[in-house]
Amino acid sequence: MILFLFSKIPGISAGKHKNKLEIVKKFLFLSVVGLVMCAFTTPITNISSANSVHPVDKDFPSLLPNKPVGQTMAYKYVDSVYNRIKLNDVGLKKDVFYKAFKGYEYLESKGMLDKPDLLTIVDYSQSSSQKRLYVIDLKAGKVLFNTYVSHGKRSGGEYATAFSNVVDSHKSSLGFIITGKSYRGGSGFSMHLKGVEPGINDNIYRRYIVMHGSHYVNARRADENETGRSFGCPAVPYGQQYAIINKIKEGSCLFIWAPDNHYQVTSRILNAAFQWPVLKKESKFKELLAPINNTANAGLDGAADVNNSSNG
């Protein structure tokens, strides 16, 4: 094809094959050199242009999560408390204790606890045939009570899986609660409860959800997998209510937990960013507190007024 084109160029005789070949060789050589030069110069020009227009493209974001130092220290502190009290030996999972402790610290940071040494946990992720109520003395570092506890009749059978904040739902409520006064009522010696999570458990006082003793909650019925259910009250074995209620009443933290997605997403306490009071007290953690989120005072807007003692 190239020979044909060159044969049409004026001044070049068709008979002069040697001259044709020389010209073709020169043309091919110059073409190759030109292509090589283009291959090297074009990308360099593009890269230079890109750098001048988008200089920030070189600042790639980190793919690793940047966990706040305060959160890391909180995990470490809870881990040390969990191991010291040996909560694993009584069936309480570490992640449940962490959530409970965080909420307890939140209420303590707001000055809402009159009995800050105590933390009570009801773990509805466990079967009703298990001892899933824990009363923990954080100051003494020991479990005071570990016993059975009921859930609402409409929350489920062996396991509690449905929860409500609605009157007459006969379901249990999740979340953080502050214990109220003891009294004697239709269920005998009982204790009022104050829910402090708006939309989650702030109706439990109006629902008459209280802690009381019950004959349908005991070891025998648990062994037969026949633990009774309540109208939503966390009832404990009859006879044990006296010691438990007298210990935790009037201003201690009660946390009722289950792996409920709606609760985990909507709880403002579980998702709060704040400085844990216990970490500020521990000298070895003080120097690491500065990076903690400064939104600690965002607060729990609309929380129930736990200072108004219940009557009855």
mmCIF file with all atom_site columns, C-alpha atoms in Angstrom, residues 92-163:
data_model
loop_
_atom_site.group_PDB
_atom_site.id
_atom_site.type_symbol
_atom_site.label_atom_id
_atom_site.label_alt_id
_atom_site.label_comp_id
_atom_site.label_asym_id
_atom_site.label_entity_id
_atom_site.label_seq_id
_atom_site.pdbx_PDB_ins_code
_atom_site.Cartn_x
_atom_site.Cartn_y
_atom_site.Cartn_z
_atom_site.occupancy
_atom_site.B_iso_or_equiv
_atom_site.pdbx_formal_charge
_atom_site.auth_seq_id
_atom_site.auth_comp_id
_atom_site.auth_asym_id
_atom_site.auth_atom_id
_atom_site.pdbx_PDB_model_num
ATOM 1  C CA . LEU A 1 92  ? -23.974 -12.518 81.854 1.00 0.00 ? 92  LEU A CA 1
ATOM 2  C CA . LYS A 1 93  ? -22.426 -11.709 78.489 1.00 0.00 ? 93  LYS A CA 1
ATOM 3  C CA . LYS A 1 94  ? -19.805 -8.983  78.297 1.00 0.00 ? 94  LYS A CA 1
ATOM 4  C CA . ASP A 1 95  ? -21.561 -6.976  75.577 1.00 0.00 ? 95  ASP A CA 1
ATOM 5  C CA . VAL A 1 96  ? -24.756 -6.863  77.661 1.00 0.00 ? 96  VAL A CA 1
ATOM 6  C CA . PHE A 1 97  ? -22.801 -5.690  80.695 1.00 0.00 ? 97  PHE A CA 1
ATOM 7  C CA . TYR A 1 98  ? -21.075 -3.026  78.594 1.00 0.00 ? 98  TYR A CA 1
ATOM 8  C CA . LYS A 1 99  ? -24.415 -1.603  77.425 1.00 0.00 ? 99  LYS A CA 1
ATOM 9  C CA . ALA A 1 100 ? -25.769 -1.662  80.972 1.00 0.00 ? 100 ALA A CA 1
ATOM 10 C CA . PHE A 1 101 ? -22.649 -0.003  82.360 1.00 0.00 ? 101 PHE A CA 1
ATOM 11 C CA . LYS A 1 102 ? -22.671 2.699   79.707 1.00 0.00 ? 102 LYS A CA 1
ATOM 12 C CA . GLY A 1 103 ? -26.265 3.610   80.533 1.00 0.00 ? 103 GLY A CA 1
ATOM 13 C CA . TYR A 1 104 ? -25.511 3.509   84.234 1.00 0.00 ? 104 TYR A CA 1
ATOM 14 C CA . GLU A 1 105 ? -22.604 5.906   83.643 1.00 0.00 ? 105 GLU A CA 1
ATOM 15 C CA . TYR A 1 106 ? -24.862 8.158   81.587 1.00 0.00 ? 106 TYR A CA 1
ATOM 16 C CA . LEU A 1 107 ? -27.436 8.421   84.375 1.00 0.00 ? 107 LEU A CA 1
ATOM 17 C CA . GLU A 1 108 ? -24.645 8.992   86.879 1.00 0.00 ? 108 GLU A CA 1
ATOM 18 C CA . SER A 1 109 ? -23.204 11.775  84.697 1.00 0.00 ? 109 SER A CA 1
ATOM 19 C CA . LYS A 1 110 ? -26.609 13.505  84.862 1.00 0.00 ? 110 LYS A CA 1
ATOM 20 C CA . GLY A 1 111 ? -26.857 13.153  88.636 1.00 0.00 ? 111 GLY A CA 1
ATOM 21 C CA . MET A 1 112 ? -29.933 10.939  88.349 1.00 0.00 ? 112 MET A CA 1
ATOM 22 C CA . LEU A 1 113 ? -28.854 8.110   90.669 1.00 0.00 ? 113 LEU A CA 1
ATOM 23 C CA . ASP A 1 114 ? -29.244 8.242   94.446 1.00 0.00 ? 114 ASP A CA 1
ATOM 24 C CA . LYS A 1 115 ? -27.711 4.774   94.771 1.00 0.00 ? 115 LYS A CA 1
ATOM 25 C CA . PRO A 1 116 ? -24.757 4.826   92.362 1.00 0.00 ? 116 PRO A CA 1
ATOM 26 C CA . ASP A 1 117 ? -23.112 1.711   93.783 1.00 0.00 ? 117 ASP A CA 1
ATOM 27 C CA . LEU A 1 118 ? -25.791 -0.632  92.417 1.00 0.00 ? 118 LEU A CA 1
ATOM 28 C CA . LEU A 1 119 ? -26.596 -1.849  88.907 1.00 0.00 ? 119 LEU A CA 1
ATOM 29 C CA . THR A 1 120 ? -29.427 -4.300  88.207 1.00 0.00 ? 120 THR A CA 1
ATOM 30 C CA . ILE A 1 121 ? -29.645 -6.059  84.843 1.00 0.00 ? 121 ILE A CA 1
ATOM 31 C CA . VAL A 1 122 ? -32.500 -8.104  83.382 1.00 0.00 ? 122 VAL A CA 1
ATOM 32 C CA . ASP A 1 123 ? -31.209 -9.989  80.351 1.00 0.00 ? 123 ASP A CA 1
ATOM 33 C CA . TYR A 1 124 ? -34.154 -11.051 78.194 1.00 0.00 ? 124 TYR A CA 1
ATOM 34 C CA . SER A 1 125 ? -31.824 -12.483 75.578 1.00 0.00 ? 125 SER A CA 1
ATOM 35 C CA . GLN A 1 126 ? -31.715 -15.505 77.890 1.00 0.00 ? 126 GLN A CA 1
ATOM 36 C CA . SER A 1 127 ? -34.384 -18.172 78.279 1.00 0.00 ? 127 SER A CA 1
ATOM 37 C CA . SER A 1 128 ? -36.995 -17.694 81.007 1.00 0.00 ? 128 SER A CA 1
ATOM 38 C CA . SER A 1 129 ? -35.726 -20.969 82.473 1.00 0.00 ? 129 SER A CA 1
ATOM 39 C CA . GLN A 1 130 ? -32.410 -19.290 83.322 1.00 0.00 ? 130 GLN A CA 1
ATOM 40 C CA . LYS A 1 131 ? -31.441 -16.956 86.136 1.00 0.00 ? 131 LYS A CA 1
ATOM 41 C CA . ARG A 1 132 ? -31.401 -13.775 84.091 1.00 0.00 ? 132 ARG A CA 1
ATOM 42 C CA . LEU A 1 133 ? -31.699 -11.071 86.756 1.00 0.00 ? 133 LEU A CA 1
ATOM 43 C CA . TYR A 1 134 ? -28.458 -9.717  88.209 1.00 0.00 ? 134 TYR A CA 1
ATOM 44 C CA . VAL A 1 135 ? -28.053 -7.264  91.071 1.00 0.00 ? 135 VAL A CA 1
ATOM 45 C CA . ILE A 1 136 ? -24.440 -6.073  91.097 1.00 0.00 ? 136 ILE A CA 1
ATOM 46 C CA . ASP A 1 137 ? -22.658 -4.107  93.787 1.00 0.00 ? 137 ASP A CA 1
ATOM 47 C CA . LEU A 1 138 ? -20.109 -2.190  91.723 1.00 0.00 ? 138 LEU A CA 1
ATOM 48 C CA . LYS A 1 139 ? -18.333 -0.754  94.730 1.00 0.00 ? 139 LYS A CA 1
ATOM 49 C CA . ALA A 1 140 ? -17.870 -4.113  96.464 1.00 0.00 ? 140 ALA A CA 1
ATOM 50 C CA . GLY A 1 141 ? -17.250 -5.855  93.149 1.00 0.00 ? 141 GLY A CA 1
ATOM 51 C CA . LYS A 1 142 ? -19.704 -8.729  93.561 1.00 0.00 ? 142 LYS A CA 1
ATOM 52 C CA . VAL A 1 143 ? -23.073 -10.090 92.480 1.00 0.00 ? 143 VAL A CA 1
ATOM 53 C CA . LEU A 1 144 ? -25.625 -9.716  95.284 1.00 0.00 ? 144 LEU A CA 1
ATOM 54 C CA . PHE A 1 145 ? -28.519 -11.544 93.604 1.00 0.00 ? 145 PHE A CA 1
ATOM 55 C CA . ASN A 1 146 ? -28.816 -13.761 90.543 1.00 0.00 ? 146 ASN A CA 1
ATOM 56 C CA . THR A 1 147 ? -32.275 -15.187 90.109 1.00 0.00 ? 147 THR A CA 1
ATOM 57 C CA . TYR A 1 148 ? -35.242 -15.823 87.823 1.00 0.00 ? 148 TYR A CA 1
ATOM 58 C CA . VAL A 1 149 ? -37.456 -13.054 86.455 1.00 0.00 ? 149 VAL A CA 1
ATOM 59 C CA . SER A 1 150 ? -40.619 -13.076 84.358 1.00 0.00 ? 150 SER A CA 1
ATOM 60 C CA . HIS A 1 151 ? -41.510 -11.211 81.177 1.00 0.00 ? 151 HIS A CA 1
ATOM 61 C CA . GLY A 1 152 ? -44.836 -10.053 79.716 1.00 0.00 ? 152 GLY A CA 1
ATOM 62 C CA . LYS A 1 153 ? -47.292 -12.685 78.512 1.00 0.00 ? 153 LYS A CA 1
ATOM 63 C CA . ARG A 1 154 ? -47.449 -11.057 75.068 1.00 0.00 ? 154 ARG A CA 1
ATOM 64 C CA . SER A 1 155 ? -43.692 -10.632 74.809 1.00 0.00 ? 155 SER A CA 1
ATOM 65 C CA . GLY A 1 156 ? -43.173 -14.294 73.992 1.00 0.00 ? 156 GLY A CA 1
ATOM 66 C CA . GLY A 1 157 ? -43.027 -17.816 75.382 1.00 0.00 ? 157 GLY A CA 1
ATOM 67 C CA . GLU A 1 158 ? -39.708 -19.127 76.599 1.00 0.00 ? 158 GLU A CA 1
ATOM 68 C CA . TYR A 1 159 ? -37.966 -16.051 75.197 1.00 0.00 ? 159 TYR A CA 1
ATOM 69 C CA . ALA A 1 160 ? -39.103 -12.429 75.247 1.00 0.00 ? 160 ALA A CA 1
ATOM 70 C CA . THR A 1 161 ? -39.041 -11.139 71.683 1.00 0.00 ? 161 THR A CA 1
ATOM 71 C CA . ALA A 1 162 ? -41.716 -8.414  71.518 1.00 0.00 ? 162 ALA A CA 1
ATOM 72 C CA . PHE A 1 163 ? -41.775 -5.237  73.590 1.00 0.00 ? 163 PHE A CA 1
#
